[in-house]
Structures are given as C-alpha cells and as structure tokens.
Amino acid sequence: MRRIIWLLLAIISFSSVGTLRVLASSWPSEIIALVRMGGAALIFSFILFSKKNRQPVKGMKDWAEISAIGIIIAVVFLLLLQAFEEAPVSSIKPISFIEPVIVLGLSVVFLKERVGLAALLAAVFAMGGLSLIIDWNFEMREAGGVWLAAIAMVFMAIGTIIIKKVEMDVSIIDVLFYPFIIGFFALLLWVAINPPEMEGMDYSQWPYVALMAILTAIAFFAYDEAVYYLGAHVSALAINGGVAVIGSLMAVYFVSDNMHALWLPSVFLFIVSGALIYVDSVQNERAEYKKLHH
C-alpha cells in the first residue's frame, strides 16, 4: 500500500506542473525553475536536518554523482518550462513516456535490474498509447516545444539511473537535498550570466509558482521513494503513464486544452500497461523472496 501511495503522490504532483506553468505564463522559465529548485531545497532541508540515522554523502564518487543529478534536474526544469510555453500541455505530457523506455534499457545495463516479459510488453503498450495521444500535426512552434520535452526526458532518464545508483549508498533525503542545492546555484549563475526578460511579469501569479515549488518537492520525494522500493524501470513506467493521462486531463479542465480524438483508446492502452507493470513488480518481489530464502 505504501508503494502505491508514493506512486500516486508522484503522479498527481508531476501532472500539475504543466497546468500551473500555463497559469503563470507571464513568468520567465528561468525564474520559475529557480523558485522551484530553491523552494524544494528549502523543504528538503527541514527533513534532512531533523532526520536521524542517515547514510550521509561520502567520497568524491558520491559527490560527483549528486552534482550530476543537480545539473540534470536544473536542465530538465528549464527545457520543460520552455516546452510548456511553446506547445499545449496535452501535447507535452505524453512525451514523458520516452523516459521510462530509455530507463528500461539503461536499468538492465547499469543497474542489472531484472526486466521480464511483462515489463517489455508494458513498454510496448505504453508507446502505443503515446503514439495515439500525441497530435502529430504540430505547427512549427509547437514542434519545437515537443522536441524540447523529448530532450528533457532523455536527461531525466539518465538522472533516474544515477539516483538509483546513489541511493544504494546514501539516504534518499541526501540524494534530494544536495542535488537541488547544487542545481539552484547552477541556475542562479545561469540567470546572472543570461538575465531573463522581466518586463510584463504579473506578480499576482506568484501563488502558482509557489505551488509548483511545493509540488516539486512532493513529486521528487515520492518519485525517489518509488524508485527505491520498486526499481527504476517499474517506477518510471507507472509514474509517466499516470502523468500522460492525468496531466492531459488537467490541461483540458483547467486551461482549456483540446482533448485528442483518440484519447480514450490511448488511456485503455496505458491501463493495460499499468496492469503489466504491476505483474512485473510482483514477479520481481517473488524472485527476490526466492533469492533470500534459498
């Protein structure tokens, strides 16, 4: 049950960001990314310094991997926020399914995770749902947004693998706090070198930006917990499938995005994919149990 709660929290939190970005449309992407990184780091700091019996970061290898995670998250934030400016949320959210497909391959090579037939079929059904829900008739500007989102998902997949590797030796909260602090200062340096256009910013939209920071902290904490308990490929498939569906629904309801004509068939394929992910996770648990008791 605990694992399901982490998955649901991650799905709902990640799904909300695109809609909130549209509602805070007058704010530059760089400023929103800075607030998200800084706000999430502040929230993580309260957990970090109140937590006992942690496994702290040790050695240059851990610090190098944690720094890489921070830079990757900062780049992903910038790319996705810019993508939401250039294309509808309902076109961007399904692109998130690129990440788990990449994670699936990387987790076998670098993490030695067991990937069964159920997980492979889940990826096939998920990509089928993705191909139906994406509007392939993009205008030129929208196509740019979709490509930015696709590049962001490649970076996110690499980050997921590094997170899983670091979590083998370091506490989850350390894996969250330090990368977000590093990412925050990297973004701060970027903004100082390349100041964004601040004219026309509507400061009454700040609650949407603040809510994005809070949901970012919740999303990444829940995501890291899911990766720790379920494995990288299972978590990535389950969370990104949920984000593709719920994120698109939120965009339709809150910011009047158009519902794709093939949305229902695509949702059916995502549900089948989710069921197969569950089967794969059960099979993994049984395999681990047998390994421990034989």
CSV table of C-alpha atoms in Angstrom, one decimal:
chain,number,residue,atom,x,y,z
A,1,MET,CA,0.0,0.0,0.0
A,2,ARG,CA,2.9,2.4,0.9
A,3,ARG,CA,4.3,1.9,-2.6
A,4,ILE,CA,1.0,2.8,-4.3
A,5,ILE,CA,0.7,5.9,-2.2
A,6,TRP,CA,4.2,7.1,-3.3
A,7,LEU,CA,3.3,6.4,-6.9
A,8,LEU,CA,0.0,8.3,-6.7
A,9,LEU,CA,1.7,11.3,-5.0
A,10,ALA,CA,4.4,11.4,-7.7
A,11,ILE,CA,1.8,11.2,-10.5
A,12,ILE,CA,-0.5,13.9,-9.2
A,13,SER,CA,2.4,16.3,-8.3
A,14,PHE,CA,4.2,15.9,-11.6
A,15,SER,CA,0.9,16.1,-13.6
A,16,SER,CA,0.1,19.5,-12.1
A,17,VAL,CA,3.3,21.3,-13.1
A,18,GLY,CA,2.3,21.9,-16.8
A,19,THR,CA,-1.1,23.4,-16.0
A,20,LEU,CA,0.5,25.6,-13.3
A,21,ARG,CA,3.1,26.8,-15.8
A,22,VAL,CA,0.3,27.9,-18.2
A,23,LEU,CA,-1.4,29.7,-15.3
A,24,ALA,CA,1.9,31.5,-14.5
A,25,SER,CA,2.5,32.3,-18.2
A,26,SER,CA,4.0,35.8,-17.6
A,27,TRP,CA,6.9,34.5,-15.6
A,28,PRO,CA,10.1,33.6,-17.4
A,29,SER,CA,11.0,29.9,-17.4
A,30,GLU,CA,14.4,30.6,-15.7
A,31,ILE,CA,12.8,32.4,-12.7
A,32,ILE,CA,10.2,29.6,-12.2
A,33,ALA,CA,12.9,27.0,-12.4
A,34,LEU,CA,15.0,29.0,-9.8
A,35,VAL,CA,12.0,29.2,-7.4
A,36,ARG,CA,11.2,25.5,-7.9
A,37,MET,CA,14.8,24.4,-7.2
A,38,GLY,CA,15.2,26.8,-4.2
A,39,GLY,CA,11.8,26.1,-2.7
A,40,ALA,CA,12.1,22.4,-2.9
A,41,ALA,CA,15.7,22.5,-1.5
A,42,LEU,CA,14.3,24.5,1.5
A,43,ILE,CA,11.6,21.9,2.1
A,44,PHE,CA,14.1,19.1,1.9
A,45,SER,CA,16.4,20.9,4.3
A,46,PHE,CA,13.8,20.7,7.1
A,47,ILE,CA,13.5,16.9,6.6
A,48,LEU,CA,17.3,16.5,6.2
A,49,PHE,CA,18.3,18.2,9.5
A,50,SER,CA,15.5,16.6,11.5
A,51,LYS,CA,16.3,13.1,10.3
A,52,LYS,CA,18.5,10.7,12.4
A,53,ASN,CA,20.4,7.6,11.3
A,54,ARG,CA,21.0,8.9,7.8
A,55,GLN,CA,23.6,7.5,5.4
A,56,PRO,CA,25.4,10.8,4.5
A,57,VAL,CA,27.2,11.5,1.3
A,58,LYS,CA,30.8,10.1,1.4
A,59,GLY,CA,33.6,10.2,-1.1
A,60,MET,CA,34.2,12.0,-4.4
A,61,LYS,CA,32.2,9.4,-6.4
A,62,ASP,CA,29.0,10.2,-4.4
A,63,TRP,CA,29.5,13.9,-4.7
A,64,ALA,CA,30.2,13.7,-8.4
A,65,GLU,CA,27.0,11.7,-9.0
A,66,ILE,CA,25.0,14.0,-6.8
A,67,SER,CA,26.3,17.1,-8.6
A,68,ALA,CA,25.4,15.4,-11.9
A,69,ILE,CA,21.8,14.8,-10.6
A,70,GLY,CA,21.5,18.5,-9.6
A,71,ILE,CA,22.7,19.8,-13.0
A,72,ILE,CA,20.4,17.3,-14.9
A,73,ILE,CA,17.3,18.4,-12.8
A,74,ALA,CA,18.1,22.1,-13.5
A,75,VAL,CA,18.4,21.4,-17.3
A,76,VAL,CA,15.2,19.3,-17.3
A,77,PHE,CA,13.3,22.1,-15.5
A,78,LEU,CA,14.4,24.7,-18.0
A,79,LEU,CA,13.7,22.6,-21.0
A,80,LEU,CA,10.2,21.5,-19.8
A,81,LEU,CA,9.1,25.0,-18.7
A,82,GLN,CA,10.2,26.4,-22.1
A,83,ALA,CA,8.4,23.5,-23.8
A,84,PHE,CA,5.1,24.4,-22.0
A,85,GLU,CA,5.5,27.9,-23.4
A,86,GLU,CA,5.7,26.6,-27.0
A,87,ALA,CA,3.2,23.7,-27.1
A,88,PRO,CA,0.0,22.8,-25.4
A,89,VAL,CA,0.3,20.8,-22.2
A,90,SER,CA,-1.8,18.0,-23.6
A,91,SER,CA,0.9,17.6,-26.4
A,92,ILE,CA,3.8,17.7,-24.0
A,93,LYS,CA,2.6,15.4,-21.2
A,94,PRO,CA,2.5,12.2,-23.3
A,95,ILE,CA,6.1,12.8,-24.3
A,96,SER,CA,7.0,11.8,-20.7
A,97,PHE,CA,6.7,8.2,-21.8
A,98,ILE,CA,10.0,8.5,-23.6
A,99,GLU,CA,11.8,8.5,-20.2
A,100,PRO,CA,10.7,5.0,-19.0
A,101,VAL,CA,11.5,3.4,-22.3
A,102,ILE,CA,15.1,4.7,-22.0
A,103,VAL,CA,15.2,3.8,-18.3
A,104,LEU,CA,14.1,0.3,-19.2
A,105,GLY,CA,17.2,-0.2,-21.3
A,106,LEU,CA,19.6,1.7,-19.0
A,107,SER,CA,18.4,-0.2,-15.9
A,108,VAL,CA,19.4,-3.5,-17.4
A,109,VAL,CA,22.8,-2.3,-18.5
A,110,PHE,CA,23.8,-0.2,-15.5
A,111,LEU,CA,21.7,-1.4,-12.6
A,112,LYS,CA,21.4,-5.1,-13.5
A,113,GLU,CA,17.6,-4.9,-12.8
A,114,ARG,CA,15.6,-7.9,-13.9
A,115,VAL,CA,13.3,-6.9,-16.8
A,116,GLY,CA,10.7,-9.6,-17.5
A,117,LEU,CA,8.3,-10.1,-20.4
A,118,ALA,CA,5.6,-8.2,-18.6
A,119,ALA,CA,7.7,-5.0,-18.3
A,120,LEU,CA,8.7,-5.2,-22.0
A,121,LEU,CA,5.0,-5.6,-23.0
A,122,ALA,CA,4.1,-2.7,-20.7
A,123,ALA,CA,6.6,-0.5,-22.6
A,124,VAL,CA,5.1,-1.6,-26.0
A,125,PHE,CA,1.5,-0.9,-24.9
A,126,ALA,CA,2.6,2.4,-23.3
A,127,MET,CA,4.3,3.5,-26.6
A,128,GLY,CA,1.2,2.5,-28.4
A,129,GLY,CA,-0.9,4.8,-26.2
A,130,LEU,CA,1.7,7.5,-26.6
A,131,SER,CA,1.5,7.3,-30.4
A,132,LEU,CA,-2.3,7.7,-30.3
A,133,ILE,CA,-2.5,10.6,-27.9
A,134,ILE,CA,0.2,12.8,-29.5
A,135,ASP,CA,-1.1,15.3,-32.0
A,136,TRP,CA,1.4,14.8,-34.9
A,137,ASN,CA,0.1,17.8,-36.8
A,138,PHE,CA,2.2,20.3,-34.9
A,139,GLU,CA,2.7,23.9,-36.1
A,140,MET,CA,6.4,24.7,-36.3
A,141,ARG,CA,6.5,26.5,-32.9
A,142,GLU,CA,4.6,23.6,-31.2
A,143,ALA,CA,7.0,21.1,-32.8
A,144,GLY,CA,9.9,22.9,-31.1
A,145,GLY,CA,8.2,22.5,-27.7
A,146,VAL,CA,7.7,18.8,-28.2
A,147,TRP,CA,11.4,18.4,-29.2
A,148,LEU,CA,12.4,20.3,-26.0
A,149,ALA,CA,10.3,17.9,-23.9
A,150,ALA,CA,11.7,14.9,-25.6
A,151,ILE,CA,15.3,16.0,-24.9
A,152,ALA,CA,14.3,16.8,-21.3
A,153,MET,CA,13.0,13.2,-20.9
A,154,VAL,CA,16.4,11.8,-22.1
A,155,PHE,CA,18.1,13.8,-19.4
A,156,MET,CA,15.6,12.7,-16.9
A,157,ALA,CA,16.1,9.1,-17.7
A,158,ILE,CA,19.9,9.4,-17.2
A,159,GLY,CA,19.1,11.2,-13.9
A,160,THR,CA,16.8,8.4,-12.7
A,161,ILE,CA,19.6,5.8,-13.2
A,162,ILE,CA,22.1,7.9,-11.3
A,163,ILE,CA,19.6,8.5,-8.5
A,164,LYS,CA,19.0,4.7,-8.2
A,165,LYS,CA,22.8,4.1,-8.1
A,166,VAL,CA,23.4,6.7,-5.4
A,167,GLU,CA,20.5,5.5,-3.3
A,168,MET,CA,22.3,2.2,-2.8
A,169,ASP,CA,24.9,4.0,-0.5
A,170,VAL,CA,23.2,7.3,0.5
A,171,SER,CA,19.9,8.2,2.3
A,172,ILE,CA,17.1,9.3,0.0
A,173,ILE,CA,16.8,12.8,1.6
A,174,ASP,CA,20.5,13.4,0.9
A,175,VAL,CA,20.0,12.4,-2.7
A,176,LEU,CA,17.3,15.0,-2.9
A,177,PHE,CA,18.6,18.0,-0.9
A,178,TYR,CA,22.2,18.3,-2.2
A,179,PRO,CA,21.3,18.0,-5.9
A,180,PHE,CA,18.6,20.6,-5.5
A,181,ILE,CA,21.0,23.0,-3.8
A,182,ILE,CA,23.6,22.4,-6.5
A,183,GLY,CA,21.0,22.8,-9.2
A,184,PHE,CA,19.7,26.1,-7.6
A,185,PHE,CA,23.2,27.7,-7.6
A,186,ALA,CA,23.8,26.5,-11.1
A,187,LEU,CA,20.6,28.1,-12.2
A,188,LEU,CA,21.4,31.3,-10.2
A,189,LEU,CA,24.7,31.5,-12.1
A,190,TRP,CA,22.9,31.0,-15.4
A,191,VAL,CA,20.4,33.7,-14.6
A,192,ALA,CA,23.2,36.1,-13.6
A,193,ILE,CA,25.0,35.5,-16.9
A,194,ASN,CA,21.9,35.5,-19.0
A,195,PRO,CA,19.3,37.7,-17.3
A,196,PRO,CA,15.7,36.8,-18.5
A,197,GLU,CA,13.3,39.4,-19.7
A,198,MET,CA,11.4,40.5,-16.6
A,199,GLU,CA,9.1,43.1,-18.2
A,200,GLY,CA,5.4,42.1,-18.3
A,201,MET,CA,5.7,39.7,-15.3
A,202,ASP,CA,2.4,39.5,-13.4
A,203,TYR,CA,3.3,39.2,-9.8
A,204,SER,CA,-0.2,38.2,-8.9
A,205,GLN,CA,0.7,34.8,-10.4
A,206,TRP,CA,3.2,34.1,-7.6
A,207,PRO,CA,0.9,31.5,-5.8
A,208,TYR,CA,1.0,29.3,-8.9
A,209,VAL,CA,4.8,29.4,-8.9
A,210,ALA,CA,5.0,28.8,-5.1
A,211,LEU,CA,2.6,25.8,-5.5
A,212,MET,CA,4.9,24.5,-8.2
A,213,ALA,CA,7.8,24.6,-5.8
A,214,ILE,CA,5.9,22.7,-3.1
A,215,LEU,CA,4.6,20.1,-5.6
A,216,THR,CA,8.2,19.7,-7.0
A,217,ALA,CA,9.4,18.7,-3.5
A,218,ILE,CA,6.5,16.2,-3.1
A,219,ALA,CA,6.9,14.8,-6.6
A,220,PHE,CA,10.7,14.1,-6.3
A,221,PHE,CA,10.5,12.8,-2.8
A,222,ALA,CA,7.7,10.4,-3.8
A,223,TYR,CA,9.5,9.5,-7.1
A,224,ASP,CA,12.7,8.7,-5.2
A,225,GLU,CA,10.8,6.5,-2.7
A,226,ALA,CA,9.1,4.7,-5.5
A,227,VAL,CA,12.5,4.1,-7.3
A,228,TYR,CA,14.0,2.8,-4.1
A,229,TYR,CA,11.2,0.3,-3.4
A,230,LEU,CA,10.0,-0.7,-6.9
A,231,GLY,CA,13.1,-0.2,-9.0
A,232,ALA,CA,13.9,2.4,-11.7
A,233,HIS,CA,12.1,0.9,-14.7
A,234,VAL,CA,8.8,0.0,-12.8
A,235,SER,CA,8.6,3.4,-11.2
A,236,ALA,CA,9.3,5.3,-14.4
A,237,LEU,CA,6.7,3.3,-16.4
A,238,ALA,CA,4.0,3.7,-13.8
A,239,ILE,CA,4.5,7.3,-13.0
A,240,ASN,CA,5.0,8.6,-16.5
A,241,GLY,CA,1.9,6.6,-17.7
A,242,GLY,CA,-0.2,8.3,-15.0
A,243,VAL,CA,1.3,11.7,-15.8
A,244,ALA,CA,0.5,11.3,-19.5
A,245,VAL,CA,-3.2,10.7,-18.7
A,246,ILE,CA,-3.8,12.9,-15.6
A,247,GLY,CA,-1.6,15.7,-16.9
A,248,SER,CA,-3.6,15.9,-20.2
A,249,LEU,CA,-6.9,15.8,-18.3
A,250,MET,CA,-5.8,18.7,-16.0
A,251,ALA,CA,-4.8,20.7,-19.0
A,252,VAL,CA,-8.2,20.2,-20.7
A,253,TYR,CA,-10.1,21.1,-17.5
A,254,PHE,CA,-8.0,24.0,-16.1
A,255,VAL,CA,-6.5,25.7,-19.2
A,256,SER,CA,-9.0,24.6,-21.9
A,257,ASP,CA,-6.6,22.4,-24.0
A,258,ASN,CA,-8.4,20.3,-26.6
A,259,MET,CA,-9.0,16.7,-25.9
A,260,HIS,CA,-7.4,14.4,-28.5
A,261,ALA,CA,-9.9,12.4,-30.5
A,262,LEU,CA,-8.1,9.1,-29.8
A,263,TRP,CA,-7.6,9.9,-26.1
A,264,LEU,CA,-9.9,7.1,-24.8
A,265,PRO,CA,-8.2,4.3,-26.8
A,266,SER,CA,-4.8,5.6,-25.6
A,267,VAL,CA,-6.0,5.5,-22.0
A,268,PHE,CA,-7.0,1.9,-22.4
A,269,LEU,CA,-3.5,1.1,-23.6
A,270,PHE,CA,-2.0,2.9,-20.7
A,271,ILE,CA,-4.2,0.9,-18.3
A,272,VAL,CA,-3.1,-2.3,-19.8
A,273,SER,CA,0.5,-1.1,-19.5
A,274,GLY,CA,-0.1,-0.3,-15.8
A,275,ALA,CA,-1.5,-3.8,-15.2
A,276,LEU,CA,1.6,-5.3,-16.8
A,277,ILE,CA,3.8,-3.1,-14.6
A,278,TYR,CA,2.0,-4.5,-11.5
A,279,VAL,CA,2.6,-8.0,-12.8
A,280,ASP,CA,6.3,-7.3,-13.3
A,281,SER,CA,6.7,-5.8,-9.8
A,282,VAL,CA,5.0,-8.9,-8.3
A,283,GLN,CA,7.3,-11.2,-10.3
A,284,ASN,CA,10.3,-9.2,-9.1
A,285,GLU,CA,9.2,-9.4,-5.5
A,286,ARG,CA,8.8,-13.2,-5.8
A,287,ALA,CA,12.2,-13.5,-7.4
A,288,GLU,CA,13.8,-11.5,-4.6
A,289,TYR,CA,12.0,-13.6,-2.0
A,290,LYS,CA,13.2,-16.9,-3.5
A,291,LYS,CA,16.8,-15.5,-3.7
A,292,LEU,CA,16.7,-14.6,0.0
A,293,HIS,CA,15.3,-17.9,1.2
A,294,HIS,CA,17.4,-20.3,-0.9
